[in-house]
Coordinates of C-alpha atoms in Angstrom, one line a residue:
M1 CA -34.2 14.6 90.0
S2 CA -34.7 11.2 91.7
E3 CA -31.8 8.7 92.1
A4 CA -33.5 6.3 89.7
T5 CA -33.8 8.9 87.1
A6 CA -30.2 9.8 87.4
K7 CA -29.1 6.2 87.0
T8 CA -31.2 5.9 83.8
A9 CA -29.9 9.2 82.3
A10 CA -26.2 8.5 83.0
P11 CA -25.7 5.9 80.4
L12 CA -27.4 8.1 77.8
D13 CA -25.0 11.0 78.6
E14 CA -22.1 8.6 78.3
V15 CA -23.3 7.4 74.9
M16 CA -23.7 11.0 73.7
L17 CA -20.2 11.8 74.9
A18 CA -18.8 8.8 73.2
M19 CA -20.6 9.8 69.9
D20 CA -19.2 13.3 70.3
V21 CA -15.7 11.8 70.7
V22 CA -16.2 9.8 67.5
D23 CA -17.5 12.9 65.7
T24 CA -14.4 14.8 66.8
L25 CA -12.1 12.1 65.5
R26 CA -13.9 12.1 62.2
H27 CA -13.5 15.8 61.7
R28 CA -9.9 15.7 62.9
Q29 CA -8.4 13.1 60.6
D30 CA -5.0 14.6 61.3
L31 CA -5.2 13.2 64.9
V32 CA -5.9 9.7 63.6
T33 CA -3.2 9.6 61.0
R34 CA -0.6 11.3 63.3
E35 CA -1.3 9.9 66.7
L36 CA -2.1 6.3 65.7
S37 CA 1.4 5.4 65.0
G38 CA 3.5 3.2 67.1
A39 CA 2.7 0.6 69.8
S40 CA 0.9 3.0 72.2
R41 CA -1.2 4.7 69.5
E42 CA -4.5 4.3 71.5
A43 CA -3.0 5.8 74.6
Q44 CA -1.6 8.7 72.6
L45 CA -4.9 9.4 70.9
I46 CA -6.8 9.3 74.2
E47 CA -4.3 11.8 75.7
R48 CA -4.7 14.1 72.7
L49 CA -8.4 14.0 72.9
R50 CA -8.4 14.7 76.7
A51 CA -6.3 17.8 75.9
I52 CA -8.8 18.9 73.2
Y53 CA -11.8 18.6 75.6
Q54 CA -9.9 20.3 78.4
Q55 CA -9.3 23.2 76.2
Q56 CA -13.1 23.5 75.7
G57 CA -13.6 23.2 79.5
I58 CA -15.1 19.7 79.3
D59 CA -13.9 17.0 81.6
V60 CA -14.4 13.6 79.8
P61 CA -13.6 10.5 81.7
D62 CA -10.9 8.2 80.3
H63 CA -13.3 5.3 79.8
I64 CA -15.5 7.5 77.6
L65 CA -12.5 8.5 75.5
K66 CA -11.5 5.0 75.3
E67 CA -15.1 4.0 74.3
G68 CA -15.1 6.6 71.6
V69 CA -11.8 5.4 70.2
S70 CA -13.0 1.8 70.2
A71 CA -16.3 2.9 68.5
L72 CA -14.4 4.7 65.7
A73 CA -12.3 1.6 65.1
E74 CA -15.5 -0.5 65.0
S75 CA -17.5 2.0 62.9
R76 CA -20.2 1.6 65.6
F77 CA -21.7 5.0 65.0
V78 CA -21.2 5.1 61.3
Y79 CA -24.4 4.9 59.1
E80 CA -24.2 2.0 56.6
P81 CA -27.0 2.1 54.0
P82 CA -29.0 -1.1 53.8
A83 CA -28.1 -3.5 51.0
P84 CA -30.2 -3.3 47.8
G85 CA -33.2 -5.6 47.7
L86 CA -36.9 -5.8 47.5
G87 CA -37.4 -4.9 51.2
T88 CA -35.2 -1.8 50.8
T89 CA -37.0 -0.7 47.7
L90 CA -40.4 -1.1 49.3
A91 CA -39.2 0.7 52.4
R92 CA -38.0 3.7 50.3
L93 CA -41.2 3.8 48.4
Y94 CA -43.1 3.9 51.7
V95 CA -41.0 6.7 53.1
G96 CA -41.4 8.7 49.9
R97 CA -45.1 8.1 49.5
K98 CA -46.0 11.8 50.0
T99 CA -43.9 12.6 46.9
W100 CA -45.2 9.9 44.5
G101 CA -48.6 9.0 46.2
K102 CA -50.8 11.7 44.7
P103 CA -49.6 11.4 41.1
V104 CA -49.9 7.6 41.2
I105 CA -53.4 7.8 42.8
A106 CA -54.4 10.4 40.2
G107 CA -53.1 8.1 37.4
F108 CA -54.8 5.1 38.9
L109 CA -58.1 7.0 39.1
A110 CA -57.7 8.2 35.5
L111 CA -57.2 4.5 34.4
V112 CA -60.3 3.5 36.3
V113 CA -62.4 6.3 34.7
L114 CA -61.0 5.3 31.2
G115 CA -61.7 1.6 31.9
I116 CA -65.3 2.4 33.0
G117 CA -65.8 4.6 29.9
Y118 CA -64.4 2.0 27.5
F119 CA -65.8 -1.2 28.9
G120 CA -68.9 0.3 30.4
V121 CA -70.0 2.8 27.7
W122 CA -68.0 2.7 24.5
Q123 CA -67.6 -1.1 24.1
P124 CA -71.3 -1.8 24.8
Y125 CA -72.2 1.0 22.3
Q126 CA -70.0 -0.5 19.7
N127 CA -71.4 -3.9 20.3
G128 CA -74.9 -2.5 20.1
Q129 CA -74.1 -0.8 16.8
A130 CA -72.6 -3.9 15.4
E131 CA -75.7 -6.0 16.4
Q132 CA -78.0 -3.4 15.0
A133 CA -76.1 -3.5 11.7
R134 CA -76.2 -7.3 11.7
I135 CA -80.0 -7.3 12.3
E136 CA -80.5 -4.7 9.7
L137 CA -78.6 -6.7 7.1
S138 CA -80.1 -10.1 7.9
Q139 CA -83.7 -8.9 8.5
G140 CA -84.3 -5.2 7.8
L141 CA -83.0 -5.0 4.2
P142 CA -84.5 -8.4 3.1
A143 CA -87.9 -7.2 4.6
Q144 CA -87.6 -3.9 2.5
M145 CA -86.9 -6.0 -0.6
D146 CA -90.0 -8.2 0.1
A147 CA -92.2 -5.1 0.6
L148 CA -90.9 -3.4 -2.6
Y149 CA -91.3 -6.6 -4.6
Q150 CA -94.9 -7.0 -3.4
T151 CA -95.7 -3.4 -4.4
I152 CA -94.2 -3.9 -7.8
Y153 CA -96.0 -7.1 -8.3
E154 CA -99.4 -5.4 -7.3
E155 CA -98.9 -2.2 -9.3
T156 CA -97.4 -3.3 -12.5
K157 CA -99.4 -3.8 -15.7
V158 CA -96.5 -5.4 -17.6
Q159 CA -94.8 -8.8 -16.9
Q160 CA -91.4 -7.2 -17.6
A161 CA -91.4 -5.4 -14.3
V162 CA -92.0 -8.6 -12.3
V163 CA -89.2 -10.3 -14.1
Q164 CA -86.8 -7.5 -13.3
A165 CA -88.0 -7.5 -9.7
D166 CA -87.5 -11.3 -9.4
A167 CA -83.9 -11.0 -10.6
L168 CA -83.1 -8.1 -8.3
M169 CA -84.7 -9.9 -5.3
A170 CA -82.6 -13.0 -5.8
R171 CA -79.4 -11.0 -6.0
G172 CA -80.4 -8.8 -3.0
K173 CA -81.1 -11.8 -0.8
A174 CA -77.8 -13.4 -1.8
Y175 CA -75.9 -10.2 -0.9
A176 CA -77.6 -10.1 2.5
A177 CA -76.8 -13.7 3.3
E178 CA -73.1 -13.0 2.3
G179 CA -73.0 -10.0 4.6
N180 CA -72.5 -7.6 1.7
R181 CA -74.3 -4.6 3.0
T182 CA -73.3 -2.3 0.1
G183 CA -74.7 -4.8 -2.4
A184 CA -77.9 -5.3 -0.5
E185 CA -78.5 -1.5 -0.2
D186 CA -77.9 -1.1 -3.9
I187 CA -80.6 -3.7 -4.7
V188 CA -83.1 -1.9 -2.4
A189 CA -82.3 1.4 -4.2
R190 CA -82.8 -0.3 -7.6
L191 CA -86.1 -1.9 -6.5
T192 CA -87.2 1.5 -5.2
G193 CA -86.3 3.0 -8.6
L194 CA -88.3 0.3 -10.4
R195 CA -91.3 1.0 -8.3
D196 CA -91.0 4.7 -8.9
Q197 CA -90.7 4.2 -12.6
L198 CA -93.9 2.2 -12.6
R199 CA -95.7 5.0 -10.8
Q200 CA -94.6 7.7 -13.2
D201 CA -97.4 9.3 -15.3
Y202 CA -96.4 11.9 -17.8
T203 CA -96.6 13.1 -21.4
L204 CA -93.5 13.4 -23.5
R205 CA -93.7 16.7 -25.5
V206 CA -91.5 18.5 -28.0
V207 CA -90.0 21.6 -26.3
N208 CA -91.7 24.6 -27.9
R209 CA -90.0 27.7 -26.5
S210 CA -88.1 30.6 -28.1
D211 CA -85.0 30.1 -25.9
V212 CA -84.6 26.4 -26.7
Q213 CA -84.3 24.7 -30.2
S214 CA -87.0 22.1 -30.7
A215 CA -84.9 19.9 -33.0
F216 CA -81.4 19.4 -34.3
W217 CA -79.2 17.1 -36.3
T218 CA -75.7 15.8 -35.9
F219 CA -73.0 13.7 -37.6
P220 CA -72.2 10.6 -35.4
E221 CA -68.6 10.3 -34.6
I222 CA -68.4 6.6 -35.6
N223 CA -70.0 7.4 -39.0
T224 CA -69.6 10.9 -40.3
D225 CA -71.3 10.0 -43.6
A226 CA -74.6 9.5 -41.6
T227 CA -76.9 12.1 -40.1
N228 CA -78.8 11.7 -36.9
Y229 CA -82.0 13.7 -36.3
Y230 CA -83.4 14.5 -32.8
L231 CA -86.4 16.1 -31.3
V232 CA -85.8 18.0 -28.0
V233 CA -88.4 16.7 -25.5
E234 CA -89.4 17.1 -21.9
A235 CA -91.7 15.1 -19.5
I236 CA -94.8 16.9 -18.2
D237 CA -96.8 15.4 -15.4
A238 CA -100.5 15.7 -14.7
D239 CA -100.0 18.9 -12.7
G240 CA -98.0 20.5 -15.5
H241 CA -94.6 20.1 -13.8
T242 CA -91.5 19.2 -15.7
L243 CA -89.8 16.0 -14.5
S244 CA -86.2 15.2 -14.4
L245 CA -85.5 11.6 -15.6
P246 CA -82.5 9.4 -15.9
I247 CA -81.6 9.2 -19.7
L248 CA -79.0 7.0 -21.3
N249 CA -76.8 9.1 -23.7
E250 CA -76.2 6.9 -26.7
E251 CA -73.1 8.8 -27.7
N252 CA -71.0 8.2 -24.6
G253 CA -73.0 5.4 -22.8
E254 CA -73.5 7.4 -19.6
T255 CA -76.8 7.9 -17.9
E256 CA -77.7 11.5 -16.7
T257 CA -80.7 12.8 -14.9
V258 CA -82.0 15.7 -17.0
S259 CA -85.2 17.7 -17.6
M260 CA -84.7 17.9 -21.4
W261 CA -83.1 15.5 -23.8
G262 CA -83.0 14.6 -27.5
V263 CA -85.0 11.7 -28.9
R264 CA -83.6 10.3 -32.2
V265 CA -86.2 10.2 -34.9
P266 CA -86.4 9.5 -38.7
E267 CA -85.6 12.4 -41.0
S268 CA -89.2 12.5 -42.1
V269 CA -90.4 13.1 -38.5
Y270 CA -87.7 15.8 -38.0
N271 CA -88.8 17.6 -41.2
A272 CA -92.5 17.4 -40.3
V273 CA -91.8 19.0 -36.9
A274 CA -89.6 21.6 -38.4
A275 CA -92.3 22.5 -41.0
D276 CA -95.0 22.6 -38.3
K277 CA -92.9 25.1 -36.3
R278 CA -92.1 27.3 -39.3
D279 CA -95.8 27.6 -40.1
D280 CA -96.8 29.8 -37.2
G281 CA -94.0 29.4 -34.7
I282 CA -96.0 26.9 -32.7
I283 CA -95.6 23.1 -33.0
Q284 CA -99.2 21.8 -33.1
A285 CA -98.4 18.1 -33.0
N286 CA -96.0 18.3 -30.1
E287 CA -96.9 15.1 -28.2
V288 CA -94.2 12.5 -28.8
G289 CA -95.6 9.8 -26.4
R290 CA -97.1 9.0 -23.1
K291 CA -95.9 7.1 -20.0
S292 CA -98.8 5.8 -18.1
D293 CA -99.0 4.5 -14.5
G294 CA -98.1 0.8 -14.1
F295 CA -96.0 0.7 -17.3
L296 CA -92.2 0.9 -17.6
E297 CA -91.8 2.5 -21.0
V298 CA -93.2 5.4 -23.0
E299 CA -95.8 4.6 -25.6
Y300 CA -94.7 6.7 -28.6
L301 CA -97.3 8.4 -30.8
M302 CA -94.8 9.1 -33.6
P303 CA -92.0 7.0 -35.1
V304 CA -88.7 7.1 -33.0
L305 CA -85.4 5.2 -33.6
G306 CA -84.8 4.3 -29.9
G307 CA -81.7 6.5 -29.2
A308 CA -81.3 9.6 -27.1
V309 CA -78.7 12.2 -26.2
T310 CA -78.4 14.4 -23.2
R311 CA -76.0 17.0 -24.6
W312 CA -75.9 18.7 -28.0

């Protein structure tokens, strides 16, 4: 080892010895409390330390022993944690970054993905749906109303259908302007029903089958002294198919879609149909009326009283 190197290393060795002296004093608190009493307590402590190191075969110079005692008194080699503060907190976070870094980064990436999904995909989709609904309400449904009205106007053969369509159109446009989608859709459905009713073409016939009675009578609940007579009818289209139609039940005020219902007729008509069936089991005059294309109502071929029932 060169002379320059020895001069550089010597102070480091002395510092290490001084630190060892301080460490010895910390672990031997009995020396401090016992020897540091009286006027020459420092000299006594140095002498006691010298003896301890000599027992270990280590020759420690007096100035090193004195330096160690002074360092203990000054707490020179004692670690004092830094005072709490922003800098200390940041430093501790930096030192422990391997512990919290991965979870925080994973959480941050998850937030980024969620943000992209919400603001980049979900929100634009929702906005698009809302805009589509707005356009449908302000333009699409009114356009459907216009088209249905025009069809009704062109296909009807009675002014009553145009009057009904006019009233429905006015309400439907008002609903659309108010943003009432349910109301506007209901008007479209009712205009569609009106158009379909105009297009219906069928014959109303008395049911003439062995498994179904062709006529019946009842006592109305509101007047048990009276008797109501009904013919059981069905609507048959040009292809021979039985249609199901919405029928208002006069007994409960409810409308039901049925394939057979009872039409209220005078007693004389009821008796005539009953006699016709008793003759040979077949009702010859079974045609009650006809609903033609372009008309709303059935044109009856025999007297009726205008009421109907769906259950009996």
